[in-house]
Amino acid sequence: MTDQHLADLADLAPLDLPEAGEAEAWRSFLSRRVEGELATARAQADALRVLAAGDAAALERWNDLHVALGNAFAVSSLLAQVHPDQQLRESAERFEQELHAFQTGLMLDVEVFGRLESVPREGLDEALAPGATRVLDDALRAFRRSGVDRDDATRERLATLSARDSDLSQAFGRNIRDGATSTRVPASALAGLPEDYVAEHPAADDGTVAISTAYPDMGPFLMFSADAAARREVMTTYLNLGWPANDEVLGELLAVRDETARTLGYDGWPDYDAELKMIGSGSAIAEFVDRVAADAADSAQRDLAVMLERARHDDPGVERLTVADSRYLGEVVRREQFEVDGQAVRGYFDFAKVRRGLLDVTARLFGLTYTDVAEAPTWHDEVAAYDVTLDDTGERLGRIYLDLHPREGKYNHAAQFDLVSGVGQRQLPEGVLVCNFGRGRMEHSEVVTLFHEFGHLLHHVLAGRHPWARFSGVATEWDFVEAPSQMLEEWAWDHSVLATFATNADGEPIPAALVERMRAAEEFGQGIYAATQMYYAAISYRFHAELPDDLTARSAALSQQYAVWERLPDTHFHCGFGHLSGYTSGYYTYMWSLVIAKDLFSAFDADDLFAPEVARRYRDTVLAAGGSADAADLVEAFLGRPYDNRAFTAWLES
């Protein structure tokens, strides 16, 4: 990390949070934080308006405004998803709405736009700080994409649409989060499940057990239960999360986005959304989805045939496999043909050891130290806090929080949230990893997920020392955001890495031969994985491009076109597909990023993933850069060439 664009934050302190369980103190903290930062943002906007035309200080005011606005958004967005107190979560959501309203009004403010538009570019980077011109260009583009240069009536309509988009997006996520439920199945369906899992699911008087839609409950059941009917019931429940409320919510949300884009002169939401991404246009999304689907087709059908043949050993009458069969049959094939027993593998991944191992591995890889801050207050007793320092200089980079177990009212997927965005010489970056893992043994797929999400957290902290808020953290193009996290997954597949923390009850490390078989087994099903991802991406794109009247019917048709699994009847996957809120038409980004991730990984020595030189160069060139350059330029600077798809194609065809 060079002094040219990074500033020392060692003397700055993290936020002073209330203690867990003190609901009233947390409500007060939330109000003070949001209202105080919003007041600062309003004051900076006022100060910006009265500057003389052409005054470069307008850009500094703009930066100050976004530091404050980002602080307010971060705390409200996080607490709305993780705080145990329902009243506080509801307050946080109302604050989010207020912040969105301010932001919408700001981006339609012709006076603010005029002050920024008049700032001269010549010598701007030298007069202020490197990157100033990039920040200015980004701001002016954002203003025009908001409609600031339209007439009064159009701006008013765009403001109304923006507010409605915010409300509907919140409702969509809330219905998924609050719709978490369970399915009662016969206790006999637990035959074949791990002993600790069975012990955690005692049978009721009627001989049934409850399987919730939380991942630690549902995942092992779908993987190990041989009861096809019970698996079908559990999966049906999961695929109806958010139904029926979200069908109406999503329909209106799609219409609002479409009207927004067309009011601004775009052909539809996908073109508007893609303009800021590496892919560039909506039509390119459709082409990418179909190209990957075609490339994966042979591999997917080959592996599907293997699973179907295995299913017919148990039931000769099976004609097609459903999504409720996917994990179970994948596990059976891996166990029988690759000698990989998921339960045996699970025995090597104790949650506490995995969490410690993740920290040790990434610390060694990127030259970091994590210091457990046991006394740091958090919103729940199970949340752990760590200060992160850079070994090269001893500088404190920021603080991370790990909120990794499910609880009522909590965000029920896996994601990284900001608590504070880092800004050079002003505030430490603080990030939160929010997941829903069990407290005992983990599936290896969950270990991979943990590494993936931690990659986002590292990106947030390592890119937290730029003077411009616009560059802070995970601030790259949206279709690059997943690439660093997907690349970090590779470390969860390497024996030399896993052996540092994956041990059985006797303390014996996971055998190299088992990891080799796990990797071979993982290659089985890659085509199915790609096809499934393209089904999700097609829903994301086609829903926004077409605005179908019957979302369930269109989802079913896309499943028939792209997915290899038979769709379960009377299910409504789209209602629980939370990515439709945040990723909108751009779910393709996961696979787009994977192409880049595979290329990035090709620069590392597969026989020595802890080799420091390449890891530190990647840290400084790609992660620490945040949004200070285009993603393609960052990748080229690291690889020494433009990225390509050769590594991805080799992976897909392996």
PDB file of N, CA, C and O in Angstrom, residues 555-586:
ATOM      1  N   SER A 555     -41.368 -17.427 -14.681  1.00  0.00           N
ATOM      2  CA  SER A 555     -40.306 -18.119 -13.967  1.00  0.00           C
ATOM      3  C   SER A 555     -40.281 -19.593 -14.338  1.00  0.00           C
ATOM      4  O   SER A 555     -39.216 -20.186 -14.545  1.00  0.00           O
ATOM      5  N   ALA A 556     -41.466 -20.197 -14.462  1.00  0.00           N
ATOM      6  CA  ALA A 556     -41.551 -21.606 -14.845  1.00  0.00           C
ATOM      7  C   ALA A 556     -41.000 -21.825 -16.246  1.00  0.00           C
ATOM      8  O   ALA A 556     -40.290 -22.801 -16.518  1.00  0.00           O
ATOM      9  N   ALA A 557     -41.317 -20.917 -17.159  1.00  0.00           N
ATOM     10  CA  ALA A 557     -40.825 -21.046 -18.530  1.00  0.00           C
ATOM     11  C   ALA A 557     -39.310 -20.904 -18.590  1.00  0.00           C
ATOM     12  O   ALA A 557     -38.628 -21.630 -19.330  1.00  0.00           O
ATOM     13  N   LEU A 558     -38.771 -19.975 -17.807  1.00  0.00           N
ATOM     14  CA  LEU A 558     -37.312 -19.794 -17.780  1.00  0.00           C
ATOM     15  C   LEU A 558     -36.632 -20.989 -17.136  1.00  0.00           C
ATOM     16  O   LEU A 558     -35.520 -21.376 -17.526  1.00  0.00           O
ATOM     17  N   SER A 559     -37.279 -21.583 -16.149  1.00  0.00           N
ATOM     18  CA  SER A 559     -36.742 -22.799 -15.544  1.00  0.00           C
ATOM     19  C   SER A 559     -36.651 -23.909 -16.588  1.00  0.00           C
ATOM     20  O   SER A 559     -35.643 -24.620 -16.678  1.00  0.00           O
ATOM     21  N   GLN A 560     -37.696 -24.043 -17.392  1.00  0.00           N
ATOM     22  CA  GLN A 560     -37.704 -25.051 -18.446  1.00  0.00           C
ATOM     23  C   GLN A 560     -36.595 -24.784 -19.459  1.00  0.00           C
ATOM     24  O   GLN A 560     -35.964 -25.715 -19.980  1.00  0.00           O
ATOM     25  N   GLN A 561     -36.315 -23.515 -19.734  1.00  0.00           N
ATOM     26  CA  GLN A 561     -35.326 -23.158 -20.748  1.00  0.00           C
ATOM     27  C   GLN A 561     -33.896 -23.303 -20.259  1.00  0.00           C
ATOM     28  O   GLN A 561     -33.021 -23.756 -21.013  1.00  0.00           O
ATOM     29  N   TYR A 562     -33.641 -22.936 -19.006  1.00  0.00           N
ATOM     30  CA  TYR A 562     -32.256 -22.847 -18.541  1.00  0.00           C
ATOM     31  C   TYR A 562     -31.876 -23.889 -17.488  1.00  0.00           C
ATOM     32  O   TYR A 562     -30.753 -24.396 -17.507  1.00  0.00           O
ATOM     33  N   ALA A 563     -32.762 -24.171 -16.549  1.00  0.00           N
ATOM     34  CA  ALA A 563     -32.401 -25.046 -15.442  1.00  0.00           C
ATOM     35  C   ALA A 563     -32.485 -26.511 -15.870  1.00  0.00           C
ATOM     36  O   ALA A 563     -33.250 -26.869 -16.776  1.00  0.00           O
ATOM     37  N   VAL A 564     -31.724 -27.363 -15.224  1.00  0.00           N
ATOM     38  CA  VAL A 564     -31.760 -28.788 -15.561  1.00  0.00           C
ATOM     39  C   VAL A 564     -32.737 -29.543 -14.670  1.00  0.00           C
ATOM     40  O   VAL A 564     -33.131 -30.659 -14.993  1.00  0.00           O
ATOM     41  N   TRP A 565     -33.129 -28.939 -13.548  1.00  0.00           N
ATOM     42  CA  TRP A 565     -34.017 -29.614 -12.608  1.00  0.00           C
ATOM     43  C   TRP A 565     -35.479 -29.332 -12.937  1.00  0.00           C
ATOM     44  O   TRP A 565     -35.835 -28.238 -13.354  1.00  0.00           O
ATOM     45  N   GLU A 566     -36.324 -30.337 -12.717  1.00  0.00           N
ATOM     46  CA  GLU A 566     -37.762 -30.149 -12.844  1.00  0.00           C
ATOM     47  C   GLU A 566     -38.234 -29.191 -11.750  1.00  0.00           C
ATOM     48  O   GLU A 566     -37.879 -29.339 -10.579  1.00  0.00           O
ATOM     49  N   ARG A 567     -39.023 -28.219 -12.131  1.00  0.00           N
ATOM     50  CA  ARG A 567     -39.546 -27.269 -11.163  1.00  0.00           C
ATOM     51  C   ARG A 567     -40.622 -27.926 -10.299  1.00  0.00           C
ATOM     52  O   ARG A 567     -41.438 -28.701 -10.794  1.00  0.00           O
ATOM     53  N   LEU A 568     -40.618 -27.628  -9.009  1.00  0.00           N
ATOM     54  CA  LEU A 568     -41.654 -28.138  -8.126  1.00  0.00           C
ATOM     55  C   LEU A 568     -42.948 -27.368  -8.374  1.00  0.00           C
ATOM     56  O   LEU A 568     -42.937 -26.130  -8.445  1.00  0.00           O
ATOM     57  N   PRO A 569     -44.077 -28.059  -8.501  1.00  0.00           N
ATOM     58  CA  PRO A 569     -45.340 -27.353  -8.744  1.00  0.00           C
ATOM     59  C   PRO A 569     -45.748 -26.527  -7.532  1.00  0.00           C
ATOM     60  O   PRO A 569     -45.345 -26.800  -6.400  1.00  0.00           O
ATOM     61  N   ASP A 570     -46.544 -25.514  -7.808  1.00  0.00           N
ATOM     62  CA  ASP A 570     -47.090 -24.650  -6.752  1.00  0.00           C
ATOM     63  C   ASP A 570     -45.984 -24.010  -5.915  1.00  0.00           C
ATOM     64  O   ASP A 570     -46.110 -23.864  -4.697  1.00  0.00           O
ATOM     65  N   THR A 571     -44.903 -23.634  -6.569  1.00  0.00           N
ATOM     66  CA  THR A 571     -43.839 -22.889  -5.893  1.00  0.00           C
ATOM     67  C   THR A 571     -43.616 -21.573  -6.610  1.00  0.00           C
ATOM     68  O   THR A 571     -43.954 -21.431  -7.796  1.00  0.00           O
ATOM     69  N   HIS A 572     -43.020 -20.633  -5.909  1.00  0.00           N
ATOM     70  CA  HIS A 572     -42.874 -19.269  -6.430  1.00  0.00           C
ATOM     71  C   HIS A 572     -41.496 -18.746  -6.044  1.00  0.00           C
ATOM     72  O   HIS A 572     -41.362 -17.862  -5.194  1.00  0.00           O
ATOM     73  N   PHE A 573     -40.485 -19.312  -6.672  1.00  0.00           N
ATOM     74  CA  PHE A 573     -39.097 -18.990  -6.338  1.00  0.00           C
ATOM     75  C   PHE A 573     -38.829 -17.491  -6.362  1.00  0.00           C
ATOM     76  O   PHE A 573     -38.099 -16.958  -5.513  1.00  0.00           O
ATOM     77  N   HIS A 574     -39.402 -16.787  -7.313  1.00  0.00           N
ATOM     78  CA  HIS A 574     -39.094 -15.369  -7.490  1.00  0.00           C
ATOM     79  C   HIS A 574     -39.472 -14.537  -6.268  1.00  0.00           C
ATOM     80  O   HIS A 574     -38.869 -13.489  -6.019  1.00  0.00           O
ATOM     81  N   CYS A 575     -40.450 -14.993  -5.505  1.00  0.00           N
ATOM     82  CA  CYS A 575     -40.880 -14.216  -4.331  1.00  0.00           C
ATOM     83  C   CYS A 575     -39.842 -14.236  -3.212  1.00  0.00           C
ATOM     84  O   CYS A 575     -39.825 -13.342  -2.360  1.00  0.00           O
ATOM     85  N   GLY A 576     -38.991 -15.248  -3.191  1.00  0.00           N
ATOM     86  CA  GLY A 576     -37.946 -15.318  -2.176  1.00  0.00           C
ATOM     87  C   GLY A 576     -36.555 -15.070  -2.717  1.00  0.00           C
ATOM     88  O   GLY A 576     -35.560 -15.241  -2.005  1.00  0.00           O
ATOM     89  N   PHE A 577     -36.474 -14.646  -3.982  1.00  0.00           N
ATOM     90  CA  PHE A 577     -35.176 -14.396  -4.624  1.00  0.00           C
ATOM     91  C   PHE A 577     -34.738 -12.984  -4.260  1.00  0.00           C
ATOM     92  O   PHE A 577     -34.942 -12.028  -4.999  1.00  0.00           O
ATOM     93  N   GLY A 578     -34.113 -12.856  -3.080  1.00  0.00           N
ATOM     94  CA  GLY A 578     -33.783 -11.545  -2.535  1.00  0.00           C
ATOM     95  C   GLY A 578     -32.889 -10.706  -3.419  1.00  0.00           C
ATOM     96  O   GLY A 578     -32.920  -9.472  -3.346  1.00  0.00           O
ATOM     97  N   HIS A 579     -32.104 -11.339  -4.288  1.00  0.00           N
ATOM     98  CA  HIS A 579     -31.203 -10.585  -5.162  1.00  0.00           C
ATOM     99  C   HIS A 579     -31.952  -9.703  -6.161  1.00  0.00           C
ATOM    100  O   HIS A 579     -31.363  -8.782  -6.728  1.00  0.00           O
ATOM    101  N   LEU A 580     -33.228  -9.985  -6.389  1.00  0.00           N
ATOM    102  CA  LEU A 580     -33.990  -9.141  -7.309  1.00  0.00           C
ATOM    103  C   LEU A 580     -34.141  -7.726  -6.776  1.00  0.00           C
ATOM    104  O   LEU A 580     -34.398  -6.796  -7.537  1.00  0.00           O
ATOM    105  N   SER A 581     -33.976  -7.550  -5.478  1.00  0.00           N
ATOM    106  CA  SER A 581     -34.042  -6.209  -4.904  1.00  0.00           C
ATOM    107  C   SER A 581     -32.742  -5.456  -5.141  1.00  0.00           C
ATOM    108  O   SER A 581     -32.721  -4.423  -5.789  1.00  0.00           O
ATOM    109  N   GLY A 582     -31.629  -5.992  -4.662  1.00  0.00           N
ATOM    110  CA  GLY A 582     -30.362  -5.274  -4.755  1.00  0.00           C
ATOM    111  C   GLY A 582     -29.677  -5.381  -6.104  1.00  0.00           C
ATOM    112  O   GLY A 582     -29.154  -4.402  -6.628  1.00  0.00           O
ATOM    113  N   TYR A 583     -29.673  -6.594  -6.693  1.00  0.00           N
ATOM    114  CA  TYR A 583     -28.976  -6.801  -7.964  1.00  0.00           C
ATOM    115  C   TYR A 583     -29.837  -6.416  -9.162  1.00  0.00           C
ATOM    116  O   TYR A 583     -29.341  -6.334 -10.280  1.00  0.00           O
ATOM    117  N   THR A 584     -31.110  -6.219  -8.960  1.00  0.00           N
ATOM    118  CA  THR A 584     -32.080  -5.863  -9.999  1.00  0.00           C
ATOM    119  C   THR A 584     -31.899  -6.773 -11.223  1.00  0.00           C
ATOM    120  O   THR A 584     -32.020  -7.982 -11.101  1.00  0.00           O
ATOM    121  N   SER A 585     -31.564  -6.219 -12.369  1.00  0.00           N
ATOM    122  CA  SER A 585     -31.440  -7.033 -13.589  1.00  0.00           C
ATOM    123  C   SER A 585     -30.058  -7.647 -13.745  1.00  0.00           C
ATOM    124  O   SER A 585     -29.782  -8.285 -14.766  1.00  0.00           O
ATOM    125  N   GLY A 586     -29.201  -7.498 -12.752  1.00  0.00           N
ATOM    126  CA  GLY A 586     -27.799  -7.847 -12.922  1.00  0.00           C
ATOM    127  C   GLY A 586     -27.297  -9.042 -12.156  1.00  0.00           C
ATOM    128  O   GLY A 586     -26.124  -9.073 -11.766  1.00  0.00           O
TER     129      GLY A 586
END
